Amino acid sequence: MESDSVRQLLTRYGPELHVRDLRPLGGGQENVTYEANGELVVRVAREPDPEVSRREAEILAAVRAVAEIAVPEPILVEPEAGLMVYRR
């Protein structure tokens, strides 16, 4: 997914984030990842699967509740778009 498409998703689903700067961090087979404003990680699924996105957000919440290490806490999850945003 190109950065312009990611910006459009962020404008649509997270306008309160006020993304000024967006740079690629990398990608794998399932996701592409960007850094926004030097403080956010933006991950977008190459092929969105709402159920997978919902399940992953739920798993992160469950792990955060019991883990003694830092676990990402999504501040924006849009399953239909395969979008997840969390603080670095």
Short mmCIF file of N, CA and C in Angstrom, two decimals:
data_model
loop_
_atom_site.label_atom_id
_atom_site.label_comp_id
_atom_site.label_asym_id
_atom_site.label_seq_id
_atom_site.Cartn_x
_atom_site.Cartn_y
_atom_site.Cartn_z
N MET A 1 0.86 -1.17 0.00
CA MET A 1 0.00 0.00 0.00
C MET A 1 0.90 1.23 0.00
N GLU A 2 0.60 2.17 -0.85
CA GLU A 2 1.37 3.40 -0.98
C GLU A 2 1.03 4.39 0.13
N SER A 3 1.96 5.29 0.42
CA SER A 3 1.76 6.24 1.51
C SER A 3 0.54 7.14 1.28
N ASP A 4 0.24 7.48 0.02
CA ASP A 4 -0.95 8.30 -0.25
C ASP A 4 -2.22 7.58 0.17
N SER A 5 -2.28 6.28 -0.08
CA SER A 5 -3.45 5.49 0.33
C SER A 5 -3.56 5.41 1.85
N VAL A 6 -2.41 5.29 2.52
CA VAL A 6 -2.40 5.23 3.98
C VAL A 6 -2.85 6.58 4.54
N ARG A 7 -2.39 7.67 3.96
CA ARG A 7 -2.84 9.00 4.40
C ARG A 7 -4.36 9.14 4.26
N GLN A 8 -4.90 8.63 3.17
CA GLN A 8 -6.35 8.70 2.96
C GLN A 8 -7.08 7.91 4.04
N LEU A 9 -6.58 6.72 4.38
CA LEU A 9 -7.20 5.92 5.44
C LEU A 9 -7.15 6.67 6.77
N LEU A 10 -6.01 7.27 7.07
CA LEU A 10 -5.87 8.00 8.34
C LEU A 10 -6.76 9.23 8.38
N THR A 11 -6.90 9.91 7.26
CA THR A 11 -7.79 11.07 7.20
C THR A 11 -9.23 10.64 7.41
N ARG A 12 -9.58 9.50 6.84
CA ARG A 12 -10.97 9.02 6.94
C ARG A 12 -11.30 8.49 8.33
N TYR A 13 -10.41 7.66 8.89
CA TYR A 13 -10.72 6.97 10.14
C TYR A 13 -10.10 7.60 11.38
N GLY A 14 -9.06 8.41 11.22
CA GLY A 14 -8.41 9.00 12.38
C GLY A 14 -8.03 10.45 12.18
N PRO A 15 -8.99 11.29 11.78
CA PRO A 15 -8.64 12.70 11.52
C PRO A 15 -8.07 13.41 12.74
N GLU A 16 -8.42 12.94 13.93
CA GLU A 16 -7.93 13.57 15.16
C GLU A 16 -6.43 13.33 15.37
N LEU A 17 -5.83 12.41 14.60
CA LEU A 17 -4.41 12.11 14.75
C LEU A 17 -3.53 13.18 14.09
N HIS A 18 -4.08 13.96 13.19
CA HIS A 18 -3.36 15.06 12.53
C HIS A 18 -2.00 14.59 12.00
N VAL A 19 -2.00 13.64 11.10
CA VAL A 19 -0.76 13.10 10.56
C VAL A 19 -0.12 14.13 9.62
N ARG A 20 1.07 14.57 10.01
CA ARG A 20 1.84 15.54 9.22
C ARG A 20 2.93 14.83 8.43
N ASP A 21 3.56 13.86 9.05
CA ASP A 21 4.70 13.18 8.46
C ASP A 21 4.43 11.68 8.46
N LEU A 22 4.69 11.04 7.34
CA LEU A 22 4.45 9.60 7.22
C LEU A 22 5.63 9.00 6.47
N ARG A 23 6.30 8.03 7.09
CA ARG A 23 7.43 7.40 6.41
C ARG A 23 7.35 5.89 6.57
N PRO A 24 7.75 5.16 5.53
CA PRO A 24 7.69 3.70 5.59
C PRO A 24 8.64 3.13 6.64
N LEU A 25 8.17 2.12 7.35
CA LEU A 25 9.02 1.39 8.29
C LEU A 25 9.38 0.02 7.74
N GLY A 26 8.52 -0.53 6.93
CA GLY A 26 8.77 -1.86 6.37
C GLY A 26 7.47 -2.57 6.09
N GLY A 27 7.60 -3.81 5.74
CA GLY A 27 6.41 -4.60 5.44
C GLY A 27 6.76 -6.06 5.36
N GLY A 28 5.75 -6.84 5.47
CA GLY A 28 5.90 -8.28 5.37
C GLY A 28 4.88 -8.82 4.39
N GLN A 29 4.61 -10.08 4.50
CA GLN A 29 3.65 -10.70 3.59
C GLN A 29 2.23 -10.23 3.85
N GLU A 30 1.92 -9.90 5.10
CA GLU A 30 0.54 -9.58 5.46
C GLU A 30 0.27 -8.09 5.68
N ASN A 31 1.29 -7.30 6.06
CA ASN A 31 1.08 -5.91 6.43
C ASN A 31 2.18 -5.01 5.88
N VAL A 32 1.85 -3.72 5.77
CA VAL A 32 2.85 -2.68 5.56
C VAL A 32 2.77 -1.76 6.78
N THR A 33 3.93 -1.20 7.16
CA THR A 33 3.99 -0.42 8.38
C THR A 33 4.66 0.91 8.11
N TYR A 34 4.09 1.96 8.71
CA TYR A 34 4.60 3.32 8.57
C TYR A 34 4.75 3.94 9.94
N GLU A 35 5.61 4.95 10.01
CA GLU A 35 5.72 5.79 11.19
C GLU A 35 5.05 7.12 10.87
N ALA A 36 4.21 7.59 11.76
CA ALA A 36 3.51 8.86 11.57
C ALA A 36 3.93 9.84 12.65
N ASN A 37 4.31 11.02 12.23
CA ASN A 37 4.67 12.10 13.15
C ASN A 37 5.78 11.73 14.12
N GLY A 38 6.55 10.71 13.80
CA GLY A 38 7.64 10.28 14.67
C GLY A 38 7.20 9.65 15.97
N GLU A 39 5.89 9.41 16.12
CA GLU A 39 5.40 8.88 17.40
C GLU A 39 4.36 7.77 17.27
N LEU A 40 3.86 7.54 16.08
CA LEU A 40 2.84 6.52 15.89
C LEU A 40 3.31 5.46 14.92
N VAL A 41 2.87 4.24 15.14
CA VAL A 41 3.07 3.15 14.19
C VAL A 41 1.73 2.89 13.53
N VAL A 42 1.73 2.91 12.21
CA VAL A 42 0.51 2.70 11.43
C VAL A 42 0.72 1.41 10.63
N ARG A 43 -0.14 0.45 10.88
CA ARG A 43 -0.03 -0.82 10.18
C ARG A 43 -1.30 -1.07 9.38
N VAL A 44 -1.11 -1.46 8.12
CA VAL A 44 -2.24 -1.71 7.24
C VAL A 44 -2.07 -3.08 6.60
N ALA A 45 -3.12 -3.88 6.67
CA ALA A 45 -3.10 -5.21 6.06
C ALA A 45 -3.10 -5.09 4.54
N ARG A 46 -2.31 -5.92 3.91
CA ARG A 46 -2.29 -5.94 2.44
C ARG A 46 -3.64 -6.40 1.89
N GLU A 47 -4.25 -7.36 2.56
CA GLU A 47 -5.58 -7.85 2.21
C GLU A 47 -6.40 -7.85 3.49
N PRO A 48 -7.15 -6.78 3.74
CA PRO A 48 -7.90 -6.67 5.00
C PRO A 48 -8.85 -7.84 5.25
N ASP A 49 -8.81 -8.34 6.47
CA ASP A 49 -9.72 -9.37 6.93
C ASP A 49 -10.23 -8.87 8.28
N PRO A 50 -11.46 -8.34 8.32
CA PRO A 50 -11.98 -7.74 9.55
C PRO A 50 -11.90 -8.66 10.76
N GLU A 51 -12.16 -9.93 10.58
CA GLU A 51 -12.14 -10.85 11.72
C GLU A 51 -10.73 -10.99 12.28
N VAL A 52 -9.73 -11.07 11.41
CA VAL A 52 -8.34 -11.16 11.85
C VAL A 52 -7.95 -9.89 12.61
N SER A 53 -8.34 -8.73 12.10
CA SER A 53 -8.01 -7.46 12.76
C SER A 53 -8.66 -7.37 14.13
N ARG A 54 -9.91 -7.74 14.23
CA ARG A 54 -10.61 -7.71 15.53
C ARG A 54 -9.95 -8.66 16.53
N ARG A 55 -9.65 -9.85 16.06
CA ARG A 55 -9.05 -10.86 16.93
C ARG A 55 -7.67 -10.39 17.42
N GLU A 56 -6.89 -9.80 16.54
CA GLU A 56 -5.57 -9.33 16.96
C GLU A 56 -5.68 -8.23 18.01
N ALA A 57 -6.60 -7.30 17.84
CA ALA A 57 -6.80 -6.24 18.84
C ALA A 57 -7.22 -6.83 20.17
N GLU A 58 -8.07 -7.84 20.16
CA GLU A 58 -8.50 -8.50 21.39
C GLU A 58 -7.34 -9.24 22.05
N ILE A 59 -6.51 -9.89 21.26
CA ILE A 59 -5.35 -10.61 21.80
C ILE A 59 -4.37 -9.63 22.44
N LEU A 60 -4.11 -8.51 21.77
CA LEU A 60 -3.21 -7.51 22.35
C LEU A 60 -3.74 -7.02 23.70
N ALA A 61 -5.03 -6.77 23.79
CA ALA A 61 -5.62 -6.31 25.05
C ALA A 61 -5.46 -7.38 26.14
N ALA A 62 -5.68 -8.64 25.80
CA ALA A 62 -5.56 -9.72 26.78
C ALA A 62 -4.12 -9.89 27.25
N VAL A 63 -3.18 -9.82 26.33
CA VAL A 63 -1.77 -9.96 26.68
C VAL A 63 -1.32 -8.78 27.54
N ARG A 64 -1.74 -7.56 27.18
CA ARG A 64 -1.39 -6.37 27.95
C ARG A 64 -1.85 -6.49 29.40
N ALA A 65 -2.98 -7.14 29.61
CA ALA A 65 -3.54 -7.27 30.95
C ALA A 65 -2.69 -8.15 31.86
N VAL A 66 -1.90 -9.05 31.30
CA VAL A 66 -1.13 -9.98 32.14
C VAL A 66 0.38 -9.91 31.93
N ALA A 67 0.83 -9.26 30.88
CA ALA A 67 2.26 -9.23 30.57
C ALA A 67 3.00 -8.20 31.40
N GLU A 68 4.24 -8.51 31.69
CA GLU A 68 5.08 -7.57 32.41
C GLU A 68 5.99 -6.80 31.46
N ILE A 69 5.80 -6.98 30.18
CA ILE A 69 6.57 -6.27 29.17
C ILE A 69 5.64 -5.35 28.39
N ALA A 70 6.22 -4.42 27.66
CA ALA A 70 5.41 -3.49 26.87
C ALA A 70 4.72 -4.24 25.73
N VAL A 71 3.44 -3.99 25.59
CA VAL A 71 2.63 -4.58 24.52
C VAL A 71 1.90 -3.43 23.84
N PRO A 72 1.93 -3.37 22.51
CA PRO A 72 1.25 -2.27 21.83
C PRO A 72 -0.21 -2.14 22.25
N GLU A 73 -0.63 -0.89 22.44
CA GLU A 73 -2.03 -0.60 22.78
C GLU A 73 -2.61 0.22 21.62
N PRO A 74 -3.41 -0.41 20.79
CA PRO A 74 -3.97 0.31 19.65
C PRO A 74 -4.80 1.52 20.09
N ILE A 75 -4.56 2.64 19.43
CA ILE A 75 -5.38 3.83 19.67
C ILE A 75 -6.41 3.99 18.56
N LEU A 76 -6.24 3.22 17.49
CA LEU A 76 -7.20 3.21 16.39
C LEU A 76 -7.16 1.85 15.74
N VAL A 77 -8.31 1.21 15.64
CA VAL A 77 -8.46 -0.06 14.94
C VAL A 77 -9.65 0.08 14.01
N GLU A 78 -9.43 -0.13 12.76
CA GLU A 78 -10.51 -0.11 11.77
C GLU A 78 -10.44 -1.43 11.01
N PRO A 79 -11.13 -2.46 11.53
CA PRO A 79 -11.04 -3.80 10.96
C PRO A 79 -11.37 -3.89 9.47
N GLU A 80 -12.36 -3.15 9.03
CA GLU A 80 -12.76 -3.25 7.62
C GLU A 80 -11.64 -2.81 6.69
N ALA A 81 -10.81 -1.88 7.15
CA ALA A 81 -9.70 -1.37 6.33
C ALA A 81 -8.39 -2.08 6.65
N GLY A 82 -8.39 -2.94 7.68
CA GLY A 82 -7.16 -3.60 8.09
C GLY A 82 -6.16 -2.63 8.70
N LEU A 83 -6.66 -1.58 9.33
CA LEU A 83 -5.84 -0.50 9.87
C LEU A 83 -5.71 -0.61 11.39
N MET A 84 -4.48 -0.49 11.87
CA MET A 84 -4.22 -0.45 13.31
C MET A 84 -3.15 0.61 13.55
N VAL A 85 -3.40 1.47 14.54
CA VAL A 85 -2.45 2.53 14.88
C VAL A 85 -2.18 2.45 16.38
N TYR A 86 -0.89 2.52 16.73
CA TYR A 86 -0.52 2.54 18.15
C TYR A 86 0.71 3.42 18.34
N ARG A 87 0.94 3.83 19.58
CA ARG A 87 2.09 4.68 19.90
C ARG A 87 3.36 3.85 19.89
N ARG A 88 4.44 4.50 19.49
CA ARG A 88 5.75 3.82 19.48
C ARG A 88 6.19 3.49 20.87
#
